[in-house]
Coordinates of C-alpha atoms and ligand atoms in Angstrom, one line a residue:
M1 CA -4.5 -11.2 14.8
S2 CA -8.0 -11.4 16.2
E3 CA -10.7 -13.4 14.4
P4 CA -11.2 -12.0 10.9
L5 CA -14.4 -10.0 10.1
R6 CA -16.8 -12.2 8.1
V7 CA -18.3 -10.0 5.5
A8 CA -21.3 -10.7 3.2
D9 CA -21.0 -13.2 0.4
G10 CA -20.1 -11.6 -2.9
L11 CA -18.8 -8.6 -0.8
Y12 CA -22.4 -7.3 -0.9
G13 CA -22.4 -3.8 0.6
V14 CA -18.7 -3.9 1.4
A15 CA -16.5 -1.0 0.2
V16 CA -13.0 -2.5 -0.6
T17 CA -11.2 0.7 -1.7
D18 CA -11.5 4.5 -2.2
T19 CA -11.9 5.6 -5.8
G20 CA -12.0 9.0 -7.6
I21 CA -12.8 7.5 -11.0
S22 CA -16.6 6.9 -11.0
K23 CA -19.5 6.6 -8.7
S24 CA -22.7 4.5 -9.2
A25 CA -25.4 4.8 -6.6
V26 CA -28.6 3.0 -5.6
D27 CA -30.7 6.0 -6.6
G28 CA -29.8 5.3 -10.2
S29 CA -27.1 7.9 -10.7
L30 CA -23.7 7.4 -12.3
T31 CA -20.8 9.9 -12.7
Y32 CA -17.4 9.6 -14.3
R33 CA -14.8 11.8 -12.6
G34 CA -17.7 13.9 -11.3
Y35 CA -19.6 14.3 -14.6
E36 CA -23.1 12.9 -14.7
I37 CA -23.4 10.1 -17.3
K38 CA -26.3 11.8 -19.1
Q39 CA -24.2 14.9 -19.9
L40 CA -21.4 12.8 -21.3
F41 CA -23.8 10.6 -23.2
E42 CA -25.5 13.6 -24.9
K43 CA -22.5 15.9 -25.4
A44 CA -19.1 14.1 -25.4
T45 CA -17.1 12.1 -27.9
F46 CA -15.9 8.6 -26.9
E47 CA -12.2 9.8 -27.1
E48 CA -13.0 12.7 -24.7
C49 CA -14.5 10.3 -22.2
V50 CA -11.5 8.0 -22.5
Y51 CA -9.2 10.9 -21.7
L52 CA -11.5 12.0 -18.8
V53 CA -11.5 8.6 -17.2
L54 CA -7.8 8.0 -17.7
E55 CA -6.5 11.5 -16.8
G56 CA -9.1 12.6 -14.4
R57 CA -10.2 15.7 -16.3
L58 CA -11.7 16.7 -19.6
P59 CA -9.0 17.6 -22.3
N60 CA -8.8 21.0 -24.0
R61 CA -8.8 20.9 -27.9
R62 CA -5.0 20.7 -28.1
E63 CA -4.8 17.9 -25.5
L64 CA -7.5 15.9 -27.2
D65 CA -5.9 16.3 -30.7
A66 CA -2.5 15.1 -29.3
F67 CA -4.2 12.2 -27.4
T68 CA -6.2 11.1 -30.5
T69 CA -3.0 11.2 -32.6
D70 CA -1.3 9.1 -30.0
L71 CA -4.1 6.5 -30.1
K72 CA -4.2 6.4 -33.9
S73 CA -0.4 5.8 -34.0
H74 CA -0.9 2.6 -31.9
A75 CA -4.2 1.4 -33.4
A76 CA -2.9 -1.3 -35.9
L77 CA -2.1 -4.9 -34.9
S78 CA 1.4 -6.2 -35.7
R79 CA 1.8 -9.0 -38.3
E80 CA 2.9 -11.4 -35.5
T81 CA -0.3 -10.6 -33.5
Q82 CA -2.5 -11.3 -36.6
N83 CA -0.6 -14.5 -37.2
L84 CA -1.2 -15.6 -33.6
I85 CA -4.9 -15.0 -33.9
G86 CA -4.9 -17.0 -37.2
T87 CA -3.6 -20.1 -35.4
L88 CA -6.7 -20.3 -33.3
P89 CA -9.7 -22.6 -34.3
A90 CA -12.6 -21.1 -36.2
D91 CA -15.2 -21.9 -33.6
G92 CA -13.4 -20.0 -30.9
H93 CA -15.6 -17.5 -29.1
P94 CA -14.2 -14.0 -29.9
M95 CA -14.0 -13.3 -26.2
D96 CA -11.6 -16.2 -25.7
V97 CA -9.6 -15.2 -28.8
L98 CA -9.5 -11.6 -27.6
R99 CA -8.2 -12.7 -24.1
T100 CA -5.4 -14.8 -25.7
A101 CA -4.5 -12.0 -28.2
V102 CA -4.4 -9.3 -25.5
S103 CA -2.3 -11.5 -23.3
S104 CA 0.3 -11.9 -26.1
L105 CA 1.0 -8.2 -26.0
G106 CA 2.6 -8.9 -22.6
V107 CA 5.3 -10.6 -24.6
T108 CA 5.5 -8.5 -27.7
E109 CA 5.2 -5.0 -26.1
R110 CA 6.7 -5.7 -22.7
S111 CA 9.7 -3.4 -23.3
L112 CA 7.6 -0.2 -24.1
P113 CA 7.4 2.5 -21.5
A114 CA 4.5 2.0 -19.1
R115 CA 2.3 4.9 -20.4
E116 CA 2.8 3.7 -24.0
Q117 CA 1.8 0.2 -23.1
Q118 CA -1.5 1.5 -21.7
I119 CA -2.2 3.8 -24.7
S120 CA -1.4 0.9 -27.1
L121 CA -3.8 -1.4 -25.3
I122 CA -6.6 1.1 -25.5
A123 CA -5.8 2.0 -29.1
K124 CA -5.7 -1.6 -30.3
M125 CA -9.0 -2.7 -28.8
P126 CA -11.1 -2.0 -32.0
A127 CA -8.6 -3.9 -34.3
F128 CA -8.4 -6.7 -31.7
V129 CA -12.2 -7.1 -31.4
A130 CA -12.8 -6.9 -35.2
N131 CA -10.0 -9.2 -36.1
C132 CA -10.4 -11.7 -33.3
Y133 CA -13.8 -12.2 -35.0
R134 CA -12.7 -12.0 -38.6
I135 CA -9.4 -13.8 -38.8
V136 CA -10.4 -17.0 -37.0
R137 CA -13.4 -17.2 -39.4
G138 CA -11.1 -17.0 -42.4
M139 CA -12.2 -13.5 -43.3
P140 CA -9.4 -11.0 -44.3
A141 CA -8.0 -9.0 -41.5
M142 CA -9.0 -5.3 -41.5
E143 CA -6.7 -2.4 -40.8
P144 CA -7.9 0.6 -38.8
R145 CA -8.3 3.8 -40.9
P146 CA -6.4 6.9 -39.6
D147 CA -9.3 9.2 -40.5
L148 CA -11.9 7.4 -38.3
S149 CA -12.6 7.6 -34.6
Q150 CA -12.2 4.5 -32.3
G151 CA -16.0 3.7 -32.5
A152 CA -16.2 4.3 -36.3
N153 CA -13.2 2.1 -36.8
L154 CA -14.6 -0.7 -34.8
L155 CA -17.9 -0.7 -36.7
Y156 CA -16.0 -0.3 -40.0
M157 CA -13.6 -3.2 -39.4
L158 CA -16.4 -5.5 -38.0
K159 CA -18.7 -5.0 -41.0
G160 CA -16.1 -4.3 -43.7
K161 CA -17.8 -1.1 -44.8
L162 CA -18.1 2.5 -43.6
P163 CA -20.9 3.2 -41.1
S164 CA -23.2 6.2 -41.5
D165 CA -22.6 9.2 -39.2
F166 CA -25.7 8.4 -37.2
E167 CA -24.7 4.7 -36.7
T168 CA -21.3 5.8 -35.5
W169 CA -22.8 8.4 -33.1
A170 CA -25.2 5.8 -31.7
F171 CA -22.5 3.1 -31.4
E172 CA -20.2 5.6 -29.6
R173 CA -23.0 6.4 -27.1
E174 CA -23.0 2.7 -26.1
L175 CA -19.2 2.7 -25.8
I176 CA -19.4 5.8 -23.5
L177 CA -21.9 3.9 -21.3
Y178 CA -19.7 0.8 -21.1
L179 CA -16.5 2.8 -20.4
E180 CA -16.3 2.6 -16.6
H181 CA -18.3 1.4 -13.6
D182 CA -16.4 1.6 -10.3
V183 CA -15.5 -1.8 -8.7
N184 CA -17.7 -4.2 -10.7
A185 CA -16.4 -7.8 -10.9
S186 CA -13.9 -7.4 -13.7
T187 CA -12.5 -4.1 -12.4
F188 CA -12.1 -5.5 -8.9
T189 CA -10.3 -8.4 -10.5
V190 CA -8.0 -5.9 -12.3
R191 CA -7.3 -4.2 -9.0
V192 CA -6.5 -7.5 -7.2
V193 CA -4.0 -8.4 -9.9
A194 CA -2.5 -4.8 -9.8
S195 CA -2.1 -5.1 -6.1
T196 CA 0.4 -8.0 -6.7
L197 CA 2.4 -5.6 -8.8
A198 CA 1.8 -7.7 -11.9
D199 CA 2.0 -5.8 -15.2
I200 CA -0.9 -4.2 -17.1
Y201 CA -1.2 -7.1 -19.5
A202 CA -1.7 -9.6 -16.7
A203 CA -4.3 -7.3 -15.1
A204 CA -6.1 -6.6 -18.5
T205 CA -6.2 -10.4 -19.3
A206 CA -7.7 -11.1 -15.9
G207 CA -10.3 -8.4 -16.5
L208 CA -11.2 -10.0 -19.8
A209 CA -11.6 -13.3 -18.1
A210 CA -13.9 -12.0 -15.4
L211 CA -16.0 -10.0 -17.9
K212 CA -16.8 -13.0 -20.0
G213 CA -19.2 -14.6 -17.5
P214 CA -23.0 -14.3 -18.2
L215 CA -23.5 -12.7 -14.8
H216 CA -21.3 -9.8 -16.0
G217 CA -20.4 -8.8 -19.5
G218 CA -21.6 -12.0 -21.1
A219 CA -25.1 -10.9 -20.4
N220 CA -25.5 -8.7 -23.5
E221 CA -25.1 -11.7 -25.8
A222 CA -27.4 -13.8 -23.7
A223 CA -30.0 -11.0 -23.7
M224 CA -30.0 -10.8 -27.4
E225 CA -30.4 -14.6 -27.7
M226 CA -33.4 -14.2 -25.4
L227 CA -35.0 -11.4 -27.4
L228 CA -34.7 -13.6 -30.6
E229 CA -36.3 -16.5 -28.7
V230 CA -39.3 -14.5 -27.4
V231 CA -40.0 -13.0 -30.9
E232 CA -43.3 -11.3 -30.1
P233 CA -44.0 -8.6 -27.5
D234 CA -47.2 -10.5 -26.5
N235 CA -45.0 -13.5 -25.5
A236 CA -43.0 -11.5 -22.9
G237 CA -45.3 -12.1 -19.9
T238 CA -45.5 -15.8 -20.4
Y239 CA -41.7 -16.1 -21.0
V240 CA -40.8 -14.2 -17.8
K241 CA -43.4 -16.2 -15.8
D242 CA -42.2 -19.5 -17.1
S243 CA -38.5 -18.7 -16.7
L244 CA -38.9 -17.5 -13.1
A245 CA -41.0 -20.5 -12.3
G246 CA -38.3 -22.7 -13.7
G247 CA -35.7 -20.9 -11.5
K248 CA -34.0 -19.4 -14.5
K249 CA -32.1 -16.1 -14.3
I250 CA -33.2 -13.7 -17.0
M251 CA -30.2 -12.1 -18.6
G252 CA -29.9 -8.4 -18.8
F253 CA -31.9 -7.8 -15.7
G254 CA -30.8 -7.0 -12.1
H255 CA -27.8 -5.2 -10.8
R256 CA -25.8 -5.2 -7.6
V257 CA -26.0 -1.4 -7.2
Y258 CA -29.1 -0.3 -9.2
K259 CA -32.2 -1.9 -7.6
K260 CA -34.8 0.5 -9.3
V261 CA -33.2 1.9 -12.4
D262 CA -29.9 1.5 -14.3
P263 CA -29.4 5.0 -15.8
R264 CA -27.4 3.5 -18.7
A265 CA -30.3 1.1 -19.6
Q266 CA -32.8 4.0 -19.8
L267 CA -30.4 6.1 -22.0
S268 CA -29.9 3.1 -24.2
K269 CA -33.7 2.4 -24.4
Q270 CA -34.3 6.0 -25.8
L271 CA -31.4 5.5 -28.2
L272 CA -32.8 2.2 -29.5
K273 CA -36.1 3.9 -30.3
R274 CA -34.3 6.7 -32.1
L275 CA -32.0 4.4 -34.0
L276 CA -34.8 2.3 -35.3
E277 CA -36.6 5.5 -36.4
E278 CA -33.5 6.8 -38.1
Q279 CA -33.0 3.5 -39.9
G280 CA -36.7 3.5 -41.0
K281 CA -37.2 0.1 -39.4
D282 CA -40.2 -1.3 -37.7
D283 CA -40.2 -0.7 -33.9
K284 CA -41.0 -4.3 -33.0
L285 CA -37.6 -4.9 -31.4
Y286 CA -38.2 -1.8 -29.1
R287 CA -41.7 -3.0 -28.2
L288 CA -40.4 -6.5 -27.5
A289 CA -37.7 -5.2 -25.2
D290 CA -40.1 -2.8 -23.5
A291 CA -42.6 -5.6 -22.9
L292 CA -39.9 -7.8 -21.3
E293 CA -38.8 -5.0 -19.1
R294 CA -42.4 -4.4 -17.9
A295 CA -43.0 -8.1 -17.4
M296 CA -39.9 -8.4 -15.3
W297 CA -40.7 -5.4 -13.2
D298 CA -44.3 -6.6 -12.6
A299 CA -43.1 -10.1 -11.7
K300 CA -40.1 -9.3 -9.5
T301 CA -39.5 -5.5 -9.5
I302 CA -36.1 -6.1 -11.1
P303 CA -34.9 -3.4 -13.6
A304 CA -33.3 -3.9 -17.0
N305 CA -29.5 -3.2 -17.0
L306 CA -27.3 -1.8 -19.6
D307 CA -26.6 -5.1 -21.3
F308 CA -30.3 -5.6 -21.9
Y309 CA -30.7 -2.5 -24.1
A310 CA -27.1 -2.5 -25.6
A311 CA -27.9 -5.8 -27.2
P312 CA -30.8 -4.7 -29.5
I313 CA -28.8 -1.6 -30.4
F314 CA -25.8 -3.7 -31.5
Y315 CA -28.3 -6.1 -33.3
S316 CA -29.9 -3.1 -35.1
L317 CA -26.4 -2.1 -36.2
S318 CA -26.0 -5.6 -37.8
I319 CA -23.2 -6.5 -35.4
P320 CA -22.7 -10.3 -35.0
I321 CA -23.9 -11.4 -31.5
H322 CA -20.6 -13.1 -30.5
V323 CA -18.8 -9.8 -30.5
Y324 CA -21.1 -7.9 -28.1
T325 CA -19.1 -8.9 -25.0
P326 CA -15.8 -8.1 -26.7
I327 CA -17.2 -4.6 -27.6
F328 CA -18.0 -4.1 -23.9
A329 CA -14.3 -5.0 -23.2
A330 CA -13.0 -2.6 -25.9
S331 CA -14.6 0.2 -24.0
R332 CA -14.0 -1.0 -20.5
M333 CA -10.3 -1.4 -21.1
T334 CA -9.9 2.3 -20.3
G335 CA -11.8 1.9 -16.9
W336 CA -9.6 -1.1 -16.0
I337 CA -6.4 0.9 -16.8
A338 CA -7.6 3.9 -14.7
H339 CA -8.2 1.5 -11.8
Y340 CA -4.9 -0.3 -12.3
N341 CA -3.1 3.1 -12.0
E342 CA -5.2 4.2 -9.0
Q343 CA -4.6 1.0 -7.2
L344 CA -0.8 1.4 -7.6
M345 CA -1.0 5.0 -6.2
H346 CA -1.8 3.7 -2.7
N347 CA -1.2 0.0 -3.1
K348 CA -1.9 -2.6 -0.5
L349 CA -1.9 -6.3 -1.5
F350 CA -5.5 -7.7 -1.6
R351 CA -5.3 -10.8 0.5
P352 CA -8.5 -11.5 2.4
D353 CA -9.1 -14.2 5.0
A354 CA -11.6 -17.0 5.0
V355 CA -13.5 -18.8 7.7
Y356 CA -12.4 -22.4 7.5
V357 CA -15.4 -24.8 7.6
G358 CA -13.8 -28.0 6.4
P359 CA -12.8 -31.1 8.4
S360 CA -10.0 -31.2 10.9
D361 CA -7.9 -33.7 12.9
L362 CA -7.8 -36.3 10.1
T363 CA -5.1 -39.0 10.1
Y364 CA -3.2 -39.6 6.9
V365 CA -3.8 -43.2 5.5
P366 CA -1.2 -44.6 3.1
I367 CA -2.6 -44.8 -0.4
D368 CA -2.7 -48.7 -0.6
K369 CA -4.8 -48.8 2.6
R370 CA -7.6 -46.3 1.4
Ligands
ACO1 N1 -33.4 -13.0 -13.2 C1 -34.1 -13.6 -12.2 N2 -34.0 -13.3 -10.9 C2 -33.0 -12.4 -10.6 C3 -32.3 -11.7 -11.6 C4 -32.5 -12.1 -12.9 N3 -31.8 -11.5 -13.9 N4 -31.4 -10.9 -11.0 C5 -31.7 -11.0 -9.7 N5 -32.6 -11.9 -9.4 C6 -33.2 -12.3 -8.2 C7 -32.3 -13.3 -7.5 O1 -32.5 -14.6 -7.9 C8 -32.6 -13.1 -6.0 O2 -33.9 -13.6 -5.8 P1 -34.2 -14.3 -4.4 O3 -34.1 -13.2 -3.4 O4 -35.6 -14.8 -4.5 O5 -33.2 -15.3 -4.2 C9 -32.8 -11.6 -6.0 O6 -33.2 -11.2 -7.3 C10 -31.6 -10.8 -5.6 O7 -30.6 -11.1 -6.6 P2 -29.1 -11.2 -6.3 O8 -28.5 -12.2 -7.2 O9 -28.8 -11.3 -4.8 O10 -28.6 -9.8 -6.7 P3 -27.1 -9.5 -6.9 O11 -26.9 -8.1 -6.7 O12 -26.2 -10.4 -6.2 O13 -26.9 -9.9 -8.5 C11 -26.7 -9.8 -10.8 C12 -26.8 -9.0 -9.5 C13 -25.6 -10.9 -10.6 C14 -26.3 -8.9 -11.9 C15 -28.1 -10.5 -11.0 O14 -29.1 -9.5 -11.1 C16 -28.1 -11.4 -12.3 O15 -27.6 -12.5 -12.2 N6 -28.5 -10.8 -13.4 C17 -28.5 -11.5 -14.7 C18 -27.2 -11.3 -15.3 C19 -26.9 -9.9 -15.9 O16 -27.8 -9.3 -16.5 N7 -25.7 -9.4 -15.6 C20 -25.3 -8.1 -16.1 C21 -25.0 -7.2 -15.0 S1 -24.8 -5.5 -15.5 C22 -23.3 -5.5 -16.3 O17 -22.5 -6.3 -16.3 C23 -23.1 -4.3 -17.2

């Protein structure tokens, strides 16, 4: 083989596969299976979008009913899964607990047919996220209710009480926005694992591991901590200036694809405003986020990303900050599974090359002579 092609660090600008699942573009557009995100955000249910991303087309009424029934029948966690979660220390981050719990399904559900394994993984994510938070903190486990949607169930189990219709609707909008995003870091990770022909649990666990980092899914929790630190909209300019001067990255800003606008952030920004109005709350959190967004744009022309505006929405829904990234994962599980399946349709093992820049021609020296 001739010398390998040295591509950009971080695979910047490199296409690693073909995909028919979603398309994000530098002009600030995003489609799932050909549908513009704004239409899905405004009109679809979360379950419809899950079906769309997984199956490649929107379901009719009968198909959606059957799909939803299937999800509900797999939504509860087994006693052994709950017991496993209960053995983990109370200060464990819910994302680490979630990764461990999801991985355990690779043992307890390994004999299910492949399609049922995937439905079960998607269906269990709300109970996983809520109970990975609750059980390790000594709170009673919550069971999903058969009369609630995935989003309503997740909110209900997290908070221990039924959310209002508007809260459920708002929360499900964020789940739709988090559902899928072509070959981001965690999805690429899933595709690499799939390419080795490892099972879906191995791939999903690897996806969760990649999502946790603050440059990816972990940014929504970091963004909320920042909003709480800045407190006043008038502090935004100084905060951004000082952070950049100190070489600090500001979480919830910047994106590999969207250099001017992240369409998901702008939809979320409008939603935050509406949610605060519906709740009869002061709009200070909205004004604070808006001030930080403007300050960052003025300082470095870097736009807010989805994580930046999802964070204050979750905060306004009284969701504990440490489950923001697990919530991202609960939704993205569907995208990961769609990519796992697509990878296997035309599989080629991911095995890149590297340019070796280390030392050579060294002579081994016995240990006692070093
Ligand atoms: N704060 C400060 N500076 C930033 C930020 C930021 N959030 N984002 C990018 N920059 C700067 C970089 O330092 C770099 O500056 P330089 O040219 O002076 O060196 C320039 O902008 C280009 O940035 P890159 O890191 O090359 O952009 P890249 O496409 O590789 O990175 C990334 C994208 C990793 C998301 C980056 O913007 C970042 O670290 N953001 C903060 C973390 C974050 O919010 N992640 C969530 C991503 S969205 C999601 O997961 C849903």
